[in-house]
Tab-separated table of C-alpha atoms and ligand atoms in Angstrom:
chain	number	residue	atom	x	y	z
A	8	MET	CA	-1.693	-12.980	16.682
A	9	LEU	CA	-3.161	-14.328	13.475
A	10	ALA	CA	-6.517	-12.808	12.762
A	11	LYS	CA	-8.794	-14.132	10.058
A	12	ALA	CA	-10.512	-11.418	8.150
A	13	PRO	CA	-13.389	-11.977	5.775
A	14	PHE	CA	-12.094	-11.642	2.233
A	15	ARG	CA	-13.288	-8.840	0.094
A	16	PRO	CA	-11.646	-8.052	-3.196
A	17	CYS	CA	-9.359	-5.113	-3.099
A	18	CYS	CA	-8.435	-1.873	-4.583
A	19	GLY	CA	-10.796	0.361	-6.396
A	20	GLY	CA	-9.429	3.297	-8.249
A	21	GLY	CA	-5.741	3.910	-8.544
A	22	GLY	CA	-4.420	1.852	-11.357
A	23	GLY	CA	-7.619	1.360	-13.223
A	24	GLY	CA	-10.783	1.059	-11.330
A	25	GLY	CA	-10.263	-2.134	-9.347
A	26	GLY	CA	-13.268	-3.978	-8.104
A	27	ASP	CA	-16.020	-3.801	-5.566
A	28	GLY	CA	-16.769	-7.440	-6.235
A	29	ARG	CA	-19.446	-6.888	-8.822
A	30	TRP	CA	-17.374	-8.469	-11.564
A	31	ALA	CA	-15.507	-10.955	-9.420
A	32	GLY	CA	-15.013	-14.187	-11.288
A	33	ARG	CA	-16.517	-13.011	-14.544
A	34	PRO	CA	-15.285	-10.753	-17.276
A	35	ARG	CA	-16.174	-7.149	-16.786
A	36	PRO	CA	-18.187	-5.784	-19.684
A	37	VAL	CA	-16.386	-3.388	-21.952
A	38	GLY	CA	-17.078	0.186	-21.006
A	39	VAL	CA	-18.324	-0.588	-17.534
A	40	ALA	CA	-16.247	1.080	-14.896
A	41	GLY	CA	-14.861	-0.819	-11.950
A	42	GLY	CA	-16.270	-0.409	-8.486
A	43	PHE	CA	-15.272	2.488	-6.357
A	44	ARG	CA	-14.100	2.421	-2.813
A	45	ARG	CA	-16.554	2.955	-0.021
A	46	GLY	CA	-17.834	6.448	0.213
A	47	GLY	CA	-16.876	7.066	-3.388
A	48	ALA	CA	-19.188	9.252	-5.394
A	49	ARG	CA	-20.004	8.259	-8.942
A	50	LEU	CA	-20.287	10.623	-11.814
A	51	VAL	CA	-20.923	9.303	-15.256
A	52	ALA	CA	-19.423	11.067	-18.181
A	53	ALA	CA	-20.553	9.452	-21.400
A	54	ALA	CA	-18.078	10.369	-24.069
A	55	ALA	CA	-18.954	10.227	-27.730
A	56	ALA	CA	-16.644	7.240	-28.165
A	57	GLY	CA	-16.613	4.847	-25.227
A	58	GLU	CA	-17.720	5.472	-21.712
A	59	ARG	CA	-15.663	7.292	-19.163
A	60	ARG	CA	-16.258	7.918	-15.518
A	61	THR	CA	-14.624	10.150	-13.040
A	62	ALA	CA	-12.773	8.458	-10.231
A	63	PRO	CA	-14.366	8.734	-6.794
A	64	GLU	CA	-11.653	10.854	-5.288
A	65	ALA	CA	-11.414	12.783	-8.498
A	66	VAL	CA	-14.693	14.555	-8.018
A	67	SER	CA	-14.438	18.102	-6.896
A	68	PRO	CA	-17.643	20.069	-6.550
A	69	PRO	CA	-16.739	23.058	-8.724
A	70	ALA	CA	-15.586	20.959	-11.686
A	71	ALA	CA	-18.359	18.441	-11.433
A	72	ALA	CA	-21.140	20.902	-10.858
A	73	VAL	CA	-24.368	20.437	-12.699
A	74	ALA	CA	-25.716	23.691	-14.066
A	75	GLY	CA	-29.341	23.864	-15.110
A	76	GLY	CA	-29.603	20.085	-15.355
A	77	LYS	CA	-26.611	19.951	-17.676
A	78	GLN	CA	-23.198	18.717	-16.625
A	79	ARG	CA	-20.877	21.625	-17.008
A	80	VAL	CA	-17.668	21.195	-18.931
A	81	ASN	CA	-14.603	22.324	-17.100
A	82	GLY	CA	-13.627	25.151	-19.378
A	83	SER	CA	-13.663	23.094	-22.561
A	84	ALA	CA	-14.788	24.749	-25.749
A	85	VAL	CA	-14.317	21.690	-27.927
A	86	ALA	CA	-17.414	20.644	-29.847
A	87	GLY	CA	-18.708	17.130	-29.239
A	88	ILE	CA	-17.435	16.674	-25.723
A	89	ASP	CA	-19.950	18.842	-23.947
A	90	ARG	CA	-21.209	15.898	-21.893
A	91	LEU	CA	-17.857	15.036	-20.368
A	92	VAL	CA	-17.371	15.837	-16.720
A	93	THR	CA	-13.837	16.720	-15.869
A	94	SER	CA	-12.424	16.974	-12.414
A	95	THR	CA	-9.901	18.736	-10.312
A	96	VAL	CA	-7.733	16.626	-8.027
A	97	GLY	CA	-5.131	18.470	-6.047
A	98	LYS	CA	-3.321	20.597	-8.584
A	99	SER	CA	-4.514	18.559	-11.576
A	100	THR	CA	-7.290	20.307	-13.423
A	101	ASN	CA	-9.441	19.074	-16.315
A	102	ILE	CA	-8.748	15.412	-15.784
A	103	LEU	CA	-10.877	12.397	-16.597
A	104	TRP	CA	-10.900	8.824	-15.318
A	105	HIS	CA	-10.486	6.198	-18.019
A	106	ASP	CA	-11.287	2.575	-17.281
A	107	CYS	CA	-10.056	-0.468	-19.192
A	108	PRO	CA	-12.067	-3.617	-19.881
A	109	ILE	CA	-9.336	-5.768	-18.389
A	110	GLY	CA	-9.454	-5.075	-14.680
A	111	GLN	CA	-8.242	-6.473	-11.396
A	112	PRO	CA	-10.548	-9.550	-11.514
A	113	GLU	CA	-9.158	-10.604	-14.872
A	114	ARG	CA	-5.572	-10.095	-13.730
A	115	GLN	CA	-6.189	-12.015	-10.521
A	116	LYS	CA	-7.652	-14.886	-12.482
A	117	LEU	CA	-4.560	-14.940	-14.652
A	118	LEU	CA	-2.282	-15.014	-11.626
A	119	ASN	CA	-4.509	-17.248	-9.499
A	120	GLN	CA	-4.076	-15.022	-6.465
A	121	LYS	CA	-5.604	-11.891	-4.971
A	122	GLY	CA	-3.725	-8.633	-5.099
A	123	CYS	CA	-3.009	-7.187	-1.689
A	124	VAL	CA	-0.562	-5.120	0.302
A	125	VAL	CA	1.508	-6.686	3.069
A	126	TRP	CA	2.792	-3.656	4.962
A	127	ILE	CA	5.733	-4.453	7.253
A	128	THR	CA	6.454	-1.796	9.872
A	129	GLY	CA	9.073	-1.690	12.616
A	130	LEU	CA	12.235	-0.065	13.843
A	131	SER	CA	15.403	0.107	11.797
A	132	GLY	CA	17.144	-3.233	12.247
A	133	SER	CA	13.978	-5.059	13.269
A	134	GLY	CA	14.263	-7.331	10.230
A	135	LYS	CA	11.757	-5.780	7.826
A	136	SER	CA	13.848	-6.240	4.686
A	137	THR	CA	14.836	-9.744	5.721
A	138	LEU	CA	11.207	-10.706	6.303
A	139	ALA	CA	10.093	-9.038	3.060
A	140	CYS	CA	12.648	-10.968	0.995
A	141	THR	CA	12.047	-14.251	2.813
A	142	LEU	CA	8.298	-13.888	2.319
A	143	SER	CA	8.793	-13.033	-1.328
A	144	HIS	CA	10.937	-16.144	-1.737
A	145	GLU	CA	8.418	-18.374	0.068
A	146	LEU	CA	5.577	-17.151	-2.111
A	147	TYR	CA	7.677	-17.400	-5.257
A	148	SER	CA	8.423	-21.035	-4.473
A	149	ARG	CA	4.655	-21.606	-4.250
A	150	GLY	CA	4.119	-19.965	-7.629
A	151	HIS	CA	2.940	-16.541	-6.474
A	152	LEU	CA	3.910	-13.182	-7.870
A	153	THR	CA	5.119	-10.618	-5.345
A	154	TYR	CA	6.954	-7.333	-5.479
A	155	VAL	CA	8.939	-5.838	-2.624
A	156	LEU	CA	8.834	-2.085	-2.006
A	157	ASP	CA	11.672	-1.444	0.414
A	158	GLY	CA	11.913	1.970	2.070
A	159	ASP	CA	15.683	2.133	1.895
A	160	ASN	CA	15.675	1.129	-1.788
A	161	LEU	CA	12.924	3.554	-2.804
A	162	ARG	CA	14.874	6.381	-1.229
A	163	HIS	CA	17.512	5.689	-3.905
A	164	GLY	CA	15.039	6.738	-6.611
A	165	LEU	CA	11.361	7.606	-6.328
A	166	ASN	CA	11.817	9.170	-2.895
A	167	ARG	CA	15.338	10.508	-3.180
A	168	ASP	CA	14.054	14.055	-2.631
A	169	LEU	CA	12.710	13.237	0.829
A	170	SER	CA	14.418	13.637	4.192
A	171	PHE	CA	13.545	12.026	7.517
A	172	LYS	CA	11.597	14.914	8.998
A	173	ALA	CA	8.006	14.051	9.834
A	174	GLU	CA	6.368	15.631	6.778
A	175	ASP	CA	8.844	13.990	4.411
A	176	ARG	CA	8.324	10.613	6.066
A	177	ALA	CA	4.576	11.184	5.590
A	178	GLU	CA	5.095	11.938	1.890
A	179	ASN	CA	7.365	8.892	1.614
A	180	ILE	CA	4.642	6.653	3.042
A	181	ARG	CA	1.918	8.291	0.949
A	182	ARG	CA	3.837	7.693	-2.287
A	183	VAL	CA	4.674	4.115	-1.408
A	184	GLY	CA	1.045	3.547	-0.408
A	185	GLU	CA	-0.075	4.766	-3.829
A	186	VAL	CA	2.468	2.561	-5.600
A	187	ALA	CA	1.491	-0.425	-3.442
A	188	LYS	CA	-2.133	0.178	-4.354
A	189	LEU	CA	-1.229	-0.009	-8.049
A	190	PHE	CA	0.619	-3.286	-7.539
A	191	ALA	CA	-2.341	-4.746	-5.649
A	192	ASP	CA	-4.647	-3.574	-8.410
A	193	ALA	CA	-2.317	-5.372	-10.828
A	194	GLY	CA	-3.073	-8.549	-8.863
A	195	VAL	CA	0.358	-8.704	-7.273
A	196	ILE	CA	1.067	-9.459	-3.619
A	197	CYS	CA	2.905	-6.261	-2.807
A	198	ILE	CA	5.236	-6.394	0.183
A	199	ALA	CA	6.052	-2.925	1.496
A	200	SER	CA	8.763	-2.727	4.125
A	201	LEU	CA	9.274	0.670	5.668
A	202	ILE	CA	9.785	1.978	9.175
A	203	SER	CA	6.579	3.998	8.642
A	204	PRO	CA	6.753	5.300	12.203
A	205	TYR	CA	3.489	7.250	12.273
A	206	ARG	CA	0.173	5.496	12.814
A	207	SER	CA	-1.745	8.120	10.847
A	208	ASP	CA	0.460	7.624	7.763
A	209	ARG	CA	0.020	3.842	7.870
A	210	ASN	CA	-3.719	4.222	8.359
A	211	ALA	CA	-3.882	6.560	5.384
A	212	CYS	CA	-2.356	3.765	3.268
A	213	ARG	CA	-4.850	1.288	4.702
A	214	ASN	CA	-7.628	3.609	3.598
A	215	LEU	CA	-6.184	3.876	0.096
A	216	VAL	CA	-6.314	0.139	-0.390
A	217	HIS	CA	-9.432	-1.871	0.366
A	218	ASN	CA	-9.290	-2.457	4.112
A	219	SER	CA	-9.223	-6.271	4.058
A	220	SER	CA	-6.507	-6.247	1.400
A	221	PHE	CA	-4.140	-4.232	3.588
A	222	ILE	CA	-2.275	-6.559	5.904
A	223	GLU	CA	-0.245	-4.676	8.449
A	224	VAL	CA	2.591	-6.700	9.945
A	225	PHE	CA	4.248	-5.246	13.023
A	226	LEU	CA	7.767	-6.514	13.635
A	227	ASN	CA	7.766	-5.940	17.360
A	228	VAL	CA	11.463	-6.078	18.128
A	229	PRO	CA	12.809	-4.285	21.216
A	230	LEU	CA	15.010	-1.296	20.552
A	231	GLU	CA	17.892	-2.939	22.405
A	232	VAL	CA	17.799	-5.916	20.025
A	233	CYS	CA	17.781	-3.620	16.964
A	234	GLU	CA	20.536	-1.538	18.459
A	235	ALA	CA	22.653	-4.591	19.234
A	236	ARG	CA	22.270	-5.729	15.613
A	237	ASP	CA	23.026	-2.286	14.169
A	238	PRO	CA	24.062	-3.750	10.783
A	239	LYS	CA	24.672	-0.328	9.228
A	240	GLY	CA	26.170	1.333	12.294
A	241	LEU	CA	23.386	3.929	12.255
A	242	TYR	CA	22.352	3.493	15.886
A	243	LYS	CA	25.932	4.149	16.924
A	244	LEU	CA	25.943	7.340	14.861
A	245	ALA	CA	22.566	8.357	16.274
A	246	ARG	CA	23.698	7.752	19.868
A	247	SER	CA	26.764	9.862	19.299
A	248	GLY	CA	24.614	12.653	17.832
A	249	LYS	CA	26.042	12.313	14.324
A	250	ILE	CA	22.597	11.423	12.947
A	251	LYS	CA	19.739	13.555	14.187
A	252	GLY	CA	16.117	12.421	14.251
A	253	PHE	CA	16.805	8.713	14.184
A	254	THR	CA	13.726	6.568	14.806
A	255	GLY	CA	13.708	5.065	18.289
A	256	ILE	CA	16.534	7.320	19.503
A	257	ASP	CA	15.400	10.916	19.104
A	258	ASP	CA	12.465	10.421	16.758
A	259	PRO	CA	9.194	8.631	17.544
A	260	TYR	CA	7.911	5.210	16.565
A	261	GLU	CA	4.194	4.631	17.097
A	262	PRO	CA	3.348	0.913	17.255
A	263	PRO	CA	0.058	-0.184	15.697
A	264	PHE	CA	-2.936	-0.470	18.046
A	265	ASP	CA	-4.655	-3.129	16.055
A	266	CYS	CA	-2.953	-4.735	13.098
A	267	GLU	CA	-3.425	-8.024	11.295
A	268	ILE	CA	-0.178	-9.698	12.335
A	269	VAL	CA	2.232	-9.028	15.189
A	270	ILE	CA	5.574	-10.802	15.065
A	271	GLN	CA	7.064	-10.650	18.500
A	272	CYS	CA	10.777	-10.835	19.143
A	273	LYS	CA	12.269	-10.762	22.622
A	274	VAL	CA	15.805	-10.323	23.818
A	275	GLY	CA	17.490	-13.664	23.166
A	276	ASP	CA	14.342	-15.130	21.658
A	277	CYS	CA	13.685	-14.242	18.059
A	278	ALA	CA	12.163	-16.603	15.532
A	279	ALA	CA	14.030	-17.327	12.318
A	280	PRO	CA	12.992	-15.251	9.276
A	281	LYS	CA	11.528	-18.372	7.600
A	282	SER	CA	9.142	-19.014	10.482
A	283	MET	CA	8.103	-15.332	10.469
A	284	ALA	CA	7.424	-15.547	6.756
A	285	ASP	CA	5.407	-18.718	7.315
A	286	GLN	CA	3.219	-16.803	9.754
A	287	VAL	CA	2.378	-14.312	7.019
A	288	VAL	CA	1.887	-17.048	4.406
A	289	SER	CA	-0.589	-18.763	6.765
A	290	TYR	CA	-2.549	-15.539	7.072
A	291	LEU	CA	-2.638	-15.076	3.300
A	292	GLU	CA	-3.715	-18.680	2.828
A	293	ALA	CA	-6.402	-18.532	5.523
A	294	ASN	CA	-7.829	-15.360	4.033
A	295	GLY	CA	-8.027	-16.525	0.437
A	296	PHE	CA	-5.263	-14.430	-1.097
A	297	LEU	CA	-3.379	-17.393	-2.519
A	298	GLN	CA	-6.106	-18.379	-4.936
A	299	ASP	CA	-8.328	-16.518	-7.339
B	14	LIG	N1	16.891	9.420	10.726
B	14	LIG	C1	16.619	8.184	10.298
B	14	LIG	N2	15.625	7.456	10.882
B	14	LIG	C2	15.372	6.223	10.442
B	14	LIG	N3	16.027	5.603	9.432
B	14	LIG	C3	17.024	6.291	8.821
B	14	LIG	C4	17.362	7.586	9.240
B	14	LIG	N4	18.388	8.024	8.463
B	14	LIG	C5	18.669	7.046	7.605
B	14	LIG	N5	17.857	5.996	7.811
B	14	LIG	C6	17.846	4.793	6.948
B	14	LIG	O1	16.657	4.887	6.190
B	14	LIG	C7	15.922	3.682	6.256
B	14	LIG	C8	14.450	3.940	6.558
B	14	LIG	O2	13.796	4.421	5.444
B	14	LIG	P1	12.211	4.410	5.414
B	14	LIG	O3	11.829	5.023	4.113
B	14	LIG	O4	11.740	3.040	5.684
B	14	LIG	O5	11.816	5.367	6.613
B	14	LIG	S1	10.416	6.026	6.931
B	14	LIG	O6	9.388	4.983	6.729
B	14	LIG	O7	10.204	7.150	6.041
B	14	LIG	O8	10.482	6.452	8.327
B	14	LIG	C9	16.490	2.885	7.379
B	14	LIG	O9	16.531	1.563	6.866
B	14	LIG	P2	16.099	0.271	7.727
B	14	LIG	O10	17.205	0.078	8.698
B	14	LIG	O11	16.040	-0.799	6.696
B	14	LIG	O12	14.781	0.512	8.375
B	14	LIG	C10	17.851	3.473	7.657
B	14	LIG	O13	18.846	2.710	7.033
B	15	LIG	N1	14.592	-13.070	12.527
B	15	LIG	C1	15.835	-12.633	12.679
B	15	LIG	N2	16.619	-13.172	13.619
B	15	LIG	C2	17.896	-12.740	13.764
B	15	LIG	N3	18.449	-11.766	13.034
B	15	LIG	C3	17.705	-11.187	12.087
B	15	LIG	C4	16.363	-11.584	11.861
B	15	LIG	N4	15.859	-10.852	10.872
B	15	LIG	C5	16.845	-10.010	10.486
B	15	LIG	N5	17.950	-10.221	11.203
B	15	LIG	C6	19.204	-9.489	11.094
B	15	LIG	O1	18.979	-8.184	11.611
B	15	LIG	C7	19.635	-7.217	10.843
B	15	LIG	C8	18.631	-6.195	10.350
B	15	LIG	O2	17.775	-6.818	9.445
B	15	LIG	P1	17.091	-5.990	8.285
B	15	LIG	O3	16.213	-6.933	7.553
B	15	LIG	O4	18.113	-5.254	7.506
B	15	LIG	O5	16.206	-4.970	9.134
B	15	LIG	P2	15.456	-3.648	8.705
B	15	LIG	O6	15.119	-3.788	7.254
B	15	LIG	O7	14.250	-3.598	9.573
B	15	LIG	O8	16.414	-2.537	8.976
B	15	LIG	C9	20.363	-7.944	9.723
B	15	LIG	O9	21.692	-8.120	10.093
B	15	LIG	C10	19.636	-9.282	9.652
B	15	LIG	O10	20.472	-10.310	9.217
């Protein structure tokens, strides 16, 4: 399946405001905040020096409340900043969004590509890392900047505190989704390759990034093929009960219902990594990601 989606620039918020297309192709004026994702509320906080705005998801009603026509400061007693609106996001209180004049459009112009997230999902041993690296190489040889976020690798650092129980996998995916969003906002073609077994976690990442800039690639490889490959011997350990909660054995994998690209592999009939990567490159080309 190779679906063509209408291109819309990606990634508001996150790493610096992103774009809703208003400034596409032209420099964004200094002090003008980037576009916010759909459904995002806007709250202007004009600081004495420079303009600041709260991020869409950063608005929490108590902090952003307007009292008697005046925007209430979130506990600040500092003179001169009484018109700032601070926010509470999760456990972060008294925070403010700060935009920069150089935004995603400018970075994309520099790189002559559109930032996006290619999210590769599939069973262990399905070939996610191989596809991610082959795709990265293909795009590199065409002059495009990519960055691979590999689940296994990230668990050596950023996500080393997480296990494989469902809530830790969810946190793993959430963090990688946030990082991927920053890379896309930087104008980079971010290739995330994780099992990401739960549909809801993957969809949450899709919703973080602008929908058309999230390209979900399902490596649909039968369990028996993955198990026969077993490059790390993990399936063997899982079958013998030495690893508990292994995806596909005694832990679930939920295939996507409707994703951008499905790469199908059958027993005895699996395309070479290069031809899989070409399938993704064709999608990126057809949807305008490989040019500014
Ligand atoms: N219980 C269990 N289930 C699945 N996978 C396991 C498990 N324990 C360790 N491993 C190894 O961890 C790699 C998957 O990490 P991910 O971060 O991609 O997983 S997840 O998205 O959070 O489900 C995975 O790497 P890949 O084989 O590259 O997918 C395995 O090597
Ligand atoms: N398209 C393919 N055809 C045949 N073997 C493959 C293909 N892609 C990957 N492999 C092999 O399958 C094994 C698992 O690949 P890997 O990329 O590590 O998978 P994952 O990251 O999903 O665990 C490796 O030994 C790799 O060489």
